[in-house]
Coordinates of C-alpha atoms in Angstrom, one line a residue:
Chain E
M156 CA 16.1 37.3 25.4
S157 CA 14.4 36.7 21.8
V158 CA 12.3 33.8 21.9
S159 CA 14.5 31.5 19.3
D160 CA 16.6 31.5 21.9
I161 CA 14.3 29.6 24.3
Q162 CA 13.3 27.0 22.0
P163 CA 15.9 24.3 21.8
E164 CA 16.1 23.3 18.0
T165 CA 17.5 20.3 16.4
N166 CA 19.0 20.9 12.7
E167 CA 19.1 17.1 12.0
R168 CA 19.9 16.2 8.3
R169 CA 17.3 14.9 6.3
P170 CA 18.2 12.8 3.2
A171 CA 18.5 14.7 -0.2
T172 CA 14.9 15.5 -1.4
A173 CA 15.4 14.4 -5.1
G174 CA 15.7 10.5 -5.9
M175 CA 13.9 7.5 -5.2
P176 CA 16.0 6.9 -1.4
K177 CA 18.2 3.8 -1.6
L178 CA 16.5 2.4 1.3
H179 CA 12.9 2.3 -0.6
M180 CA 15.0 1.1 -3.5
A181 CA 16.5 -1.8 -1.7
I182 CA 13.1 -2.9 -0.2
F183 CA 11.1 -2.7 -3.5
A184 CA 14.1 -5.1 -5.1
V185 CA 13.6 -7.4 -2.0
L186 CA 10.0 -7.2 -2.3
F187 CA 10.3 -7.9 -6.0
V188 CA 12.2 -11.1 -5.7
V189 CA 10.6 -12.4 -2.4
L190 CA 7.0 -11.9 -4.5
A191 CA 8.7 -13.6 -7.6
V192 CA 9.7 -17.1 -5.8
L193 CA 6.7 -16.7 -3.9
P194 CA 4.0 -18.9 -6.0
M195 CA 6.5 -21.8 -5.6
L196 CA 6.0 -21.3 -1.6
V197 CA 2.4 -20.9 -0.9
Y198 CA -0.9 -21.4 -2.8
P199 CA -0.4 -18.6 -5.7
V200 CA -4.2 -17.9 -5.2
F201 CA -3.6 -16.6 -1.7
A202 CA -0.5 -14.7 -2.7
M203 CA -2.3 -12.9 -5.4
K204 CA -5.1 -11.9 -2.9
V205 CA -2.5 -10.2 -1.1
M206 CA -0.7 -8.6 -3.3
C207 CA -4.5 -7.5 -4.7
F208 CA -5.2 -5.8 -1.0
A209 CA -1.8 -4.5 -0.6
L210 CA -2.8 -2.2 -3.7
F211 CA -6.0 -1.4 -2.4
A212 CA -4.6 -0.4 0.6
A213 CA -1.9 1.5 -1.0
A214 CA -4.4 3.5 -3.1
F215 CA -6.5 4.0 -0.2
N216 CA -3.1 5.4 2.0
L217 CA -2.6 7.8 -1.0
L218 CA -6.3 9.4 0.2
L219 CA -5.9 9.1 3.9
G220 CA -2.1 9.7 4.3
F221 CA -0.9 12.2 1.9
G222 CA -4.3 13.9 0.9
G223 CA -5.5 13.6 4.5
L224 CA -9.1 12.7 3.7
L225 CA -10.8 9.7 5.5
S226 CA -13.0 7.7 3.1
F227 CA -15.3 5.4 4.5
G228 CA -16.4 4.1 1.5
H229 CA -13.7 2.6 -0.4
A230 CA -15.4 -0.6 -1.3
A231 CA -17.5 1.2 -3.9
Y232 CA -14.6 1.6 -6.0
F233 CA -12.8 -1.3 -5.2
G234 CA -16.1 -3.3 -5.5
G235 CA -17.3 -1.4 -8.7
A236 CA -14.5 -1.9 -10.8
S237 CA -14.6 -5.8 -9.6
Y238 CA -18.4 -6.6 -11.3
V239 CA -17.4 -4.1 -14.3
A240 CA -14.0 -6.0 -14.7
A241 CA -16.5 -9.4 -14.6
H242 CA -18.6 -8.7 -16.4
A243 CA -16.6 -7.1 -18.7
S244 CA -14.6 -10.2 -19.3
K245 CA -18.3 -12.8 -19.0
V246 CA -20.5 -10.6 -21.6
W247 CA -18.1 -8.4 -23.6
G248 CA -15.4 -11.2 -23.9
L249 CA -12.9 -8.9 -23.4
S250 CA -9.5 -9.9 -22.5
P251 CA -8.0 -9.6 -19.2
E252 CA -6.2 -6.7 -19.8
L253 CA -8.9 -4.5 -21.3
S254 CA -11.4 -5.8 -18.2
I255 CA -9.0 -4.4 -15.8
I256 CA -8.8 -1.4 -17.7
A257 CA -12.5 -1.2 -18.0
G258 CA -13.0 -2.3 -14.4
T259 CA -10.3 1.0 -13.2
L260 CA -12.3 3.6 -16.1
A261 CA -15.5 2.3 -14.0
A262 CA -13.8 3.2 -10.9
G263 CA -12.1 6.6 -12.1
I264 CA -15.4 7.6 -13.3
L265 CA -17.7 6.6 -10.1
G266 CA -14.6 8.4 -7.9
L267 CA -14.7 11.6 -10.3
A268 CA -18.4 11.9 -9.5
I269 CA -18.5 10.9 -5.8
G270 CA -15.4 12.9 -5.1
A271 CA -16.5 16.0 -6.6
L272 CA -19.6 16.0 -4.0
A273 CA -17.7 14.8 -1.3
I274 CA -14.4 17.2 -1.0
R275 CA -17.2 19.7 -0.3
R276 CA -17.5 18.5 3.0
Q277 CA -14.3 18.3 5.5
G278 CA -14.1 15.3 8.6
I279 CA -16.4 13.2 9.7
Y280 CA -19.2 14.7 7.2
F281 CA -16.5 13.6 4.1
A282 CA -16.6 10.2 5.4
M283 CA -20.1 10.0 6.0
V284 CA -21.0 11.2 2.4
T285 CA -18.4 8.2 1.0
L286 CA -20.1 6.2 3.1
A287 CA -23.2 6.9 1.7
F288 CA -22.4 6.8 -2.0
A289 CA -20.7 3.9 -1.1
Q290 CA -23.9 2.4 0.3
M291 CA -25.8 3.3 -2.9
V292 CA -23.3 1.5 -5.0
Y293 CA -23.9 -1.5 -2.6
F294 CA -27.8 -1.3 -3.3
F295 CA -27.2 -0.7 -7.0
A296 CA -25.3 -4.1 -6.7
L297 CA -27.6 -6.1 -4.8
Q298 CA -30.3 -4.9 -7.3
A299 CA -29.1 -4.2 -10.5
D300 CA -30.0 -7.3 -13.2
F301 CA -26.7 -7.6 -14.5
T302 CA -24.5 -8.2 -11.1
G303 CA -26.5 -11.0 -10.2
G304 CA -28.0 -10.2 -6.9
E305 CA -27.1 -12.1 -4.0
D306 CA -24.8 -14.5 -6.1
G307 CA -22.2 -11.8 -7.9
I308 CA -20.5 -12.8 -11.3
Q309 CA -19.7 -16.3 -11.0
S310 CA -17.2 -18.3 -13.3
V311 CA -15.6 -15.2 -14.9
P312 CA -13.4 -16.8 -17.6
R313 CA -9.8 -15.9 -17.2
G314 CA -9.1 -15.7 -20.9
S315 CA -5.7 -14.9 -22.5
L316 CA -4.0 -12.1 -22.2
F317 CA -3.9 -9.6 -25.3
G318 CA -5.7 -12.8 -26.5
I319 CA -2.2 -14.5 -27.2
F320 CA -0.9 -15.6 -24.0
P321 CA -3.6 -17.7 -21.9
V322 CA -3.4 -17.0 -18.2
D323 CA -6.0 -20.0 -17.6
S324 CA -3.5 -21.6 -14.7
N325 CA -2.7 -20.0 -11.4
E326 CA 0.8 -19.6 -12.2
A327 CA 0.9 -18.0 -15.5
L328 CA -2.1 -15.0 -13.8
Y329 CA 0.2 -15.0 -10.6
Y330 CA 2.5 -13.2 -12.7
L331 CA 0.0 -10.9 -14.9
V332 CA -1.3 -9.9 -11.1
L333 CA 2.7 -9.2 -9.9
A334 CA 3.0 -6.9 -12.7
V335 CA 0.1 -5.0 -12.3
T336 CA 0.1 -4.5 -8.3
F337 CA 3.6 -4.0 -8.2
G338 CA 3.7 -1.9 -11.2
G339 CA 0.6 -0.2 -9.4
I340 CA 2.2 0.2 -5.8
L341 CA 5.4 1.8 -7.9
F342 CA 3.4 4.2 -9.5
L343 CA 1.1 5.4 -6.0
Y344 CA 5.2 5.7 -4.9
R345 CA 5.9 8.3 -7.7
I346 CA 2.6 10.2 -7.1
V347 CA 3.5 10.8 -3.4
H348 CA 7.0 11.7 -5.0
S349 CA 6.1 14.3 -7.6
P350 CA 5.3 18.1 -7.8
F351 CA 1.6 17.1 -7.3
G352 CA 2.3 15.3 -4.4
Q353 CA 4.5 17.8 -2.8
V354 CA 1.3 20.3 -3.1
L355 CA -0.6 17.3 -1.6
K356 CA 1.3 17.7 1.6
A357 CA 1.4 21.4 1.8
I358 CA -2.1 21.2 1.8
R359 CA -2.7 18.3 4.1
E360 CA -0.3 19.7 6.7
N361 CA -1.9 23.6 6.6
E362 CA -4.8 23.8 3.9
P363 CA -5.6 27.7 4.7
R364 CA -1.8 28.2 3.8
A365 CA -1.7 26.2 0.8
I366 CA -5.1 28.6 -0.4
S367 CA -3.4 31.9 0.9
L368 CA -0.4 30.8 -1.6
G369 CA -2.7 30.8 -4.2
Y370 CA -3.5 27.0 -4.8
R371 CA -6.9 25.8 -5.3
V372 CA -6.7 23.4 -2.8
N373 CA -10.5 21.5 -4.0
R374 CA -8.4 20.5 -7.4
Y375 CA -6.2 18.8 -6.0
K376 CA -8.4 16.9 -3.7
L377 CA -10.9 15.9 -6.4
M378 CA -7.6 14.7 -8.4
V379 CA -6.1 12.5 -5.3
F380 CA -9.7 11.2 -4.9
V381 CA -10.2 10.2 -8.5
L382 CA -6.1 8.7 -8.5
S383 CA -7.2 6.9 -5.2
A384 CA -10.5 5.4 -6.4
S385 CA -8.8 4.6 -9.8
F386 CA -6.1 2.4 -8.4
A387 CA -8.4 0.6 -5.7
G388 CA -10.7 -0.2 -8.9
L389 CA -7.7 -1.3 -10.5
A390 CA -6.6 -4.0 -7.3
G391 CA -10.6 -4.8 -7.4
A392 CA -10.6 -5.4 -11.0
T393 CA -7.8 -7.9 -10.8
K394 CA -9.1 -9.6 -8.2
S395 CA -12.2 -10.3 -9.9
Q396 CA -9.8 -12.1 -12.4
V397 CA -8.1 -13.9 -10.0
F398 CA -11.4 -15.2 -8.2
Q399 CA -13.4 -15.3 -11.4
L400 CA -15.7 -13.6 -9.0
A401 CA -17.5 -10.1 -8.3
S402 CA -19.6 -10.1 -5.2
L403 CA -21.2 -8.3 -2.7
T404 CA -18.7 -8.5 -0.3
D405 CA -16.2 -6.5 -2.7
V406 CA -18.7 -3.9 -2.3
H407 CA -19.8 -4.1 1.3
W408 CA -19.1 -1.5 3.7
S409 CA -17.1 -4.1 5.6
M410 CA -14.8 -4.2 3.2
S411 CA -14.7 0.0 3.2
G412 CA -14.0 -0.5 7.0
E413 CA -11.4 -3.6 6.4
V414 CA -8.7 -1.2 4.3
V415 CA -9.3 1.6 6.9
L416 CA -7.9 -1.3 9.3
M417 CA -5.0 -2.6 7.0
T418 CA -3.6 1.0 6.1
L419 CA -4.0 2.4 9.7
L420 CA -2.3 -1.2 11.3
G421 CA 0.6 -0.9 8.8
G422 CA 1.1 2.6 9.0
V423 CA -1.0 5.7 7.4
G424 CA 1.2 8.2 5.0
T425 CA 3.9 5.5 4.9
V426 CA 5.3 3.7 1.8
F427 CA 5.2 0.2 3.2
G428 CA 2.8 0.3 6.5
P429 CA 0.0 -0.6 3.8
L430 CA 1.8 -3.4 2.4
L431 CA 2.3 -5.2 5.7
G432 CA -1.2 -4.4 7.1
A433 CA -2.8 -5.3 4.3
T434 CA -0.8 -8.6 4.4
I435 CA -1.4 -9.2 7.9
V436 CA -5.2 -8.7 7.3
V437 CA -5.2 -11.5 4.8
T438 CA -3.5 -13.7 6.0
M439 CA -5.3 -13.9 9.6
Q440 CA -8.4 -14.0 7.2
N441 CA -7.0 -17.0 5.6
Y442 CA -5.4 -19.5 7.9
L443 CA -7.5 -18.5 10.9
A444 CA -10.9 -19.4 8.6
S445 CA -11.4 -22.6 10.5
M446 CA -12.2 -20.3 13.6
G447 CA -15.3 -19.0 11.7
A448 CA -17.0 -16.2 13.4
W449 CA -14.3 -15.7 15.7
V450 CA -11.8 -14.3 13.1
T451 CA -13.6 -11.1 13.5
V452 CA -13.0 -11.2 16.9
I453 CA -9.5 -12.1 16.8
Q454 CA -8.9 -9.0 14.0
G455 CA -10.9 -6.6 16.3
V456 CA -8.5 -7.4 19.4
I457 CA -5.6 -7.1 17.2
F458 CA -6.7 -4.0 15.9
V459 CA -7.4 -2.3 19.4
L460 CA -3.4 -3.9 20.4
G461 CA -2.3 -2.1 17.4
V462 CA -3.6 1.0 17.9
L463 CA -2.9 0.9 21.8
L464 CA 0.9 -0.3 21.2
F465 CA 1.5 1.4 17.8
R466 CA -0.2 4.3 17.5
E467 CA 1.7 5.2 14.5
G468 CA 1.1 2.0 12.6
I469 CA 4.0 -0.8 12.7
V470 CA 5.8 0.7 10.0
G471 CA 5.2 4.0 11.4
V472 CA 7.0 2.6 14.4
I473 CA 9.7 1.4 13.1
S474 CA 10.4 4.2 10.8
K475 CA 10.3 6.5 13.6
W476 CA 13.2 4.0 15.4
L477 CA 15.2 4.1 12.5
K478 CA 14.8 7.7 12.0
R479 CA 13.9 7.5 8.4
P480 CA 10.7 7.4 6.2
L481 CA 9.8 4.2 5.4
Chain T
M84 CA -1.6 58.2 -5.1
D85 CA -3.9 55.7 -6.4
A86 CA -5.7 53.1 -4.1
V87 CA -4.8 49.7 -4.6
L88 CA -7.4 48.0 -2.0
K89 CA -10.5 49.5 -1.5
A90 CA -13.4 48.0 0.6
E91 CA -17.1 50.1 0.8
G92 CA -19.8 49.7 3.0
L93 CA -18.3 46.4 4.2
T94 CA -20.5 44.4 6.4
K95 CA -20.3 41.0 8.3
E96 CA -23.2 39.8 10.0
F97 CA -22.9 36.5 12.4
K98 CA -26.3 35.4 13.3
G99 CA -27.2 39.0 14.4
F100 CA -24.1 39.9 15.8
V101 CA -22.6 42.7 13.7
A102 CA -18.7 41.8 13.9
V103 CA -17.9 44.5 10.9
N104 CA -20.4 47.5 10.1
K105 CA -20.0 49.4 7.0
V106 CA -16.2 49.7 7.2
D107 CA -14.7 52.2 4.3
L108 CA -10.8 51.6 3.8
T109 CA -8.8 52.4 1.1
V110 CA -5.3 51.4 1.3
E111 CA -3.0 53.2 -1.1
R112 CA -0.4 51.8 -3.4
G113 CA 3.1 51.7 -2.0
S114 CA 2.1 52.6 1.6
I115 CA 2.1 50.5 5.0
H116 CA -1.2 51.0 6.3
A117 CA -2.1 49.5 10.2
L118 CA -5.5 47.9 11.2
I119 CA -5.5 48.3 14.9
G120 CA -8.2 48.8 18.0
P121 CA -9.0 46.8 20.9
N122 CA -9.9 42.9 21.1
G123 CA -13.0 42.2 19.8
A124 CA -12.9 45.2 17.3
G125 CA -13.3 43.3 14.3
K126 CA -9.9 43.7 13.1
T127 CA -9.3 39.8 12.1
T128 CA -13.1 39.4 11.0
C129 CA -12.1 42.5 8.6
F130 CA -8.7 40.5 7.4
N131 CA -10.5 37.6 6.7
L132 CA -13.4 39.7 4.6
L133 CA -10.5 41.4 2.6
T134 CA -8.7 38.1 1.7
K135 CA -11.8 36.6 1.0
F136 CA -11.4 33.6 4.1
L137 CA -14.6 34.8 4.8
Q138 CA -17.6 36.0 2.5
P139 CA -18.8 39.5 3.3
T140 CA -22.9 40.3 4.2
R141 CA -22.7 43.3 2.3
G142 CA -20.6 45.5 0.7
T143 CA -17.6 45.6 -1.9
I144 CA -14.2 44.7 -2.2
T145 CA -11.8 46.0 -5.5
Y146 CA -8.1 45.1 -6.0
D147 CA -6.5 46.9 -8.6
G148 CA -9.8 48.1 -10.0
R149 CA -10.8 44.9 -10.1
D150 CA -14.0 43.4 -8.4
I151 CA -13.0 40.9 -6.0
T152 CA -15.9 40.3 -3.9
R153 CA -17.0 37.3 -5.2
M154 CA -13.8 35.7 -5.9
A155 CA -12.1 32.5 -3.9
P156 CA -9.2 33.1 -1.5
A157 CA -6.7 31.0 -3.9
D158 CA -7.7 33.4 -6.8
I159 CA -7.2 36.4 -4.6
A160 CA -3.6 35.1 -4.3
R161 CA -3.0 34.6 -7.6
L162 CA -3.7 38.4 -8.4
G163 CA -0.6 38.8 -6.1
M164 CA -2.3 39.5 -2.8
V165 CA -0.8 37.5 -0.3
R166 CA -1.9 37.0 3.6
S167 CA -0.2 35.9 6.5
F168 CA -1.3 34.3 9.3
Q169 CA -1.8 35.0 13.2
I170 CA -0.5 31.4 14.0
S171 CA 3.0 30.9 12.6
A172 CA 1.7 29.0 8.9
V173 CA 4.4 26.9 7.5
F174 CA 4.1 23.0 6.6
P175 CA 6.1 21.3 9.7
D176 CA 6.4 17.9 8.2
L177 CA 8.5 19.7 5.1
S178 CA 11.7 20.9 5.0
V179 CA 12.9 24.6 5.2
L180 CA 13.5 24.4 1.9
Q181 CA 10.2 22.4 0.6
N182 CA 8.7 24.8 2.7
V183 CA 9.5 27.7 0.3
R184 CA 9.7 25.6 -2.6
V185 CA 5.9 24.9 -2.8
A186 CA 5.3 28.4 -3.1
L187 CA 7.8 29.0 -6.0
Q188 CA 6.7 25.8 -8.3
R189 CA 3.0 27.4 -7.8
K190 CA 4.0 29.9 -10.6
R191 CA 5.4 27.1 -12.9
G192 CA 1.5 26.2 -13.0
D193 CA 1.4 22.6 -13.6
S194 CA 1.8 21.5 -9.6
Y195 CA -0.6 18.9 -11.0
D196 CA 1.6 16.7 -12.6
F197 CA 1.6 13.7 -10.3
W198 CA 3.5 11.1 -12.9
R199 CA 6.6 13.2 -13.0
S200 CA 9.3 12.6 -10.5
E201 CA 9.8 15.3 -7.9
R202 CA 13.5 15.4 -9.2
G203 CA 12.2 18.4 -11.4
L204 CA 11.5 20.2 -8.5
T205 CA 15.4 21.3 -7.6
Q206 CA 15.6 23.6 -10.5
F207 CA 13.9 25.9 -8.0
D208 CA 16.5 25.0 -5.1
D209 CA 18.8 28.3 -6.3
E210 CA 15.4 30.5 -5.8
A211 CA 14.6 29.0 -2.8
R212 CA 17.9 29.1 -1.2
A213 CA 18.2 32.8 -2.1
H214 CA 14.8 33.9 -0.4
I215 CA 16.1 31.9 2.7
D216 CA 19.6 33.4 3.4
A217 CA 17.4 36.7 2.5
V218 CA 15.5 36.0 6.1
G219 CA 18.4 34.3 7.7
L220 CA 17.7 30.5 8.0
S221 CA 20.2 29.0 5.2
E222 CA 21.6 27.1 8.1
F223 CA 18.3 25.4 8.9
T224 CA 17.5 24.7 4.5
D225 CA 17.2 21.2 5.4
T226 CA 15.8 20.9 9.1
R227 CA 12.4 20.5 9.0
A228 CA 9.9 23.7 9.8
G229 CA 8.4 21.9 12.4
E230 CA 11.3 22.0 14.5
L231 CA 12.1 25.7 14.2
S232 CA 11.7 28.3 16.7
Y233 CA 8.5 30.2 16.9
G234 CA 10.8 33.1 15.6
R235 CA 12.1 31.2 13.1
K236 CA 8.8 29.7 11.6
R237 CA 7.9 33.2 10.9
A238 CA 10.7 33.9 9.1
L239 CA 10.3 31.1 6.9
E240 CA 6.8 32.1 6.6
I241 CA 8.0 35.8 5.3
A242 CA 10.6 33.8 3.2
T243 CA 7.7 31.8 1.6
T244 CA 5.4 34.8 0.8
L245 CA 8.0 36.6 -0.6
A246 CA 9.1 34.1 -3.0
L247 CA 5.5 34.4 -4.7
D248 CA 6.6 38.0 -5.3
P249 CA 3.1 39.9 -4.4
A250 CA 1.9 43.2 -4.8
M251 CA 0.3 43.1 -1.8
L252 CA 0.7 41.8 1.4
L253 CA -1.5 41.3 4.4
L254 CA 0.2 40.5 7.5
D255 CA -2.0 39.4 10.4
E256 CA -0.3 40.4 13.8
P257 CA 3.4 39.5 12.6
M258 CA 5.2 40.2 15.9
A259 CA 2.1 38.4 17.9
G260 CA 4.3 36.4 20.6
M261 CA 7.8 38.0 19.7
G262 CA 10.2 38.7 22.1
Q263 CA 11.6 42.6 21.6
E264 CA 14.8 41.3 19.5
D265 CA 12.8 39.6 17.1
V266 CA 10.3 42.2 16.8
E267 CA 13.2 44.9 15.5
R268 CA 14.2 42.4 13.5
T269 CA 11.0 41.6 11.8
S270 CA 9.9 45.5 11.6
A271 CA 13.3 46.1 9.7
L272 CA 12.5 43.6 7.2
I273 CA 8.8 44.6 7.3
K274 CA 11.1 47.6 6.4
R275 CA 12.5 46.1 3.9
I276 CA 10.2 44.4 1.5
A277 CA 7.8 47.2 1.9
A278 CA 9.8 49.1 -0.5
N279 CA 8.2 48.5 -3.7
R280 CA 5.0 46.8 -2.3
T281 CA 2.1 47.2 -0.1
I282 CA 1.4 46.1 3.5
L283 CA -1.6 46.2 5.3
M284 CA -1.3 44.8 8.7
V285 CA -3.1 44.1 11.6
E286 CA -0.6 44.9 15.0
H287 CA -1.4 45.3 18.7
N288 CA 2.4 46.1 19.4
L289 CA 1.8 50.3 19.1
K290 CA 5.3 51.4 18.9
V291 CA 5.8 49.2 15.7
V292 CA 2.6 50.6 14.6
A293 CA 4.2 54.3 15.3
D294 CA 7.4 53.2 13.9
L295 CA 6.0 51.4 10.7
S296 CA 2.8 53.1 9.2
D297 CA 2.2 55.8 7.2
K298 CA -1.6 55.7 7.5
I299 CA -3.3 53.9 10.5
T300 CA -6.7 53.1 10.6
V301 CA -8.4 52.5 14.1
L302 CA -11.8 49.7 14.5
A303 CA -13.4 49.8 17.6
R304 CA -17.2 47.1 17.8
G305 CA -16.6 46.7 13.6
E306 CA -16.6 50.7 13.2
I307 CA -14.3 52.7 12.0
L308 CA -13.1 55.5 14.9
A309 CA -10.1 57.4 13.6
E310 CA -8.0 57.4 9.9
G311 CA -4.5 59.2 10.0
D312 CA -0.7 58.8 10.4
Y313 CA 0.1 58.4 14.1
D314 CA -0.3 61.6 15.5
T315 CA -3.6 62.9 14.5
V316 CA -4.9 58.9 15.6
S317 CA -3.0 59.2 18.8
K318 CA -4.8 62.1 19.3
S319 CA -8.1 61.5 18.9
P320 CA -10.2 61.5 22.2
D321 CA -12.6 58.8 21.1
V322 CA -9.2 56.3 20.1
I323 CA -7.9 57.2 23.5
D324 CA -11.5 56.6 25.2
A325 CA -11.8 53.1 23.0
Y326 CA -8.6 52.6 24.1
I327 CA -8.8 53.2 27.9
G328 CA -12.0 51.9 28.2
A329 CA -11.0 48.6 27.0
G330 CA -8.4 48.9 29.2
H331 CA -10.3 48.8 32.6
D332 CA -12.9 46.1 31.4

């Protein structure tokens, strides 16, 4: 009797691999419509904050969920970019789109430098190296002149898009932020579903095998690290324009922890999980703010419950019920 | 006949313990060469040294006349020397088709394209399906590899490896954990793919080794005990001693 006769086998058909599944397209479309009318329903600044964090979590998810790398220092890219963008707007007088690009590039370069060293280590050591470098960025922000120390960079002017369209009002800025974050999230989706993404998944699933097929896995890891850092930077740079502020909170290690929380709560390795996780965490912080220090306690309880009840995150569990990747 | 893979004075020490000691090994082009020996003889270490998953302490390795002693394992694969693993090596969350495509897309060379749609990968579908057919997995093309039975995972692994069209294959216990029927099927498959390739394999199943190999190297305690065809090796008093000795441990 052969081994293959003993083990049960299911031959469940999966949807064709080519193109975006209709379900994903529908969810993105609904999401876009909801976001387009959202400023009429909620305070636009709050909605913009949610979108920035959703992009941040999605960028983090690219690294953890598809690269299999747990960074504990993503605040460095998020916050670093927010400082650079704030400085570019305030001191250099750049228009918002150029400041955001400057912040994103800075985060990418920072990611390249830190990533090149961190990917030589694995697992917990990788996480520790990223944390150590992020702490260096934090102390740099605390000590350097142009970062404003404890005060951060305040009252950053919003300026005019391309130097033409003023985005001083929250309503005008909202649509810029919507375009940037939604575009960023769609681009991250594309990365996951690209030839590169395919190799990335192979490396995550079985690294020695990917090596034996001739893939130089460290290059892929570095590339996904830089991409993740850049998009985290895009989120941070955009946030600095929204709040007209870059502060130590953005580079603090607790920010690195928060993005891990958002991603795990929503569902690591899913497309929509990080977006949901970010929405839940930001909403909680916003509406429970009056409870002061209790926010952290409530957040902790929700996280513990989340991990106990939904091991794969909320979207991960739903995806299992529906038997479809989400 | 010329040597395609050659190791000279290959030695690996782990903190004072010598796992592989001054092994000289010559694999001739187009042959099936087996590496056997009792448990702990250093077969797998030797195997990992040859594929550069481990760095040798001393000694040199040449492949196709090129010194590969200091090369990275991924670059060895690019030279056409591809290894398999003892535990079945598939990408469990990818479909059978995607598993084989991962091997095919590497040759295209632009697997860094993160801005392109994966739709472009469908150009490899026909070729991938041919490799999948060849190992008898066509009805599982869209199944998640993780859901396949053990024997079929091994078949998928072979299909993926063959998709690279390697000149030399290193198989680490290709029959480990297989039932008799699967062993025969895999034996036939190995014979078929060996037609225009060189194969070096580590194997426990002596019947398979006797049946398939042109040359056998017997390792014991990290050193070469005997070398030659099955008849020579099986009559060697050292080998009989080592195997019976190991059997009575």
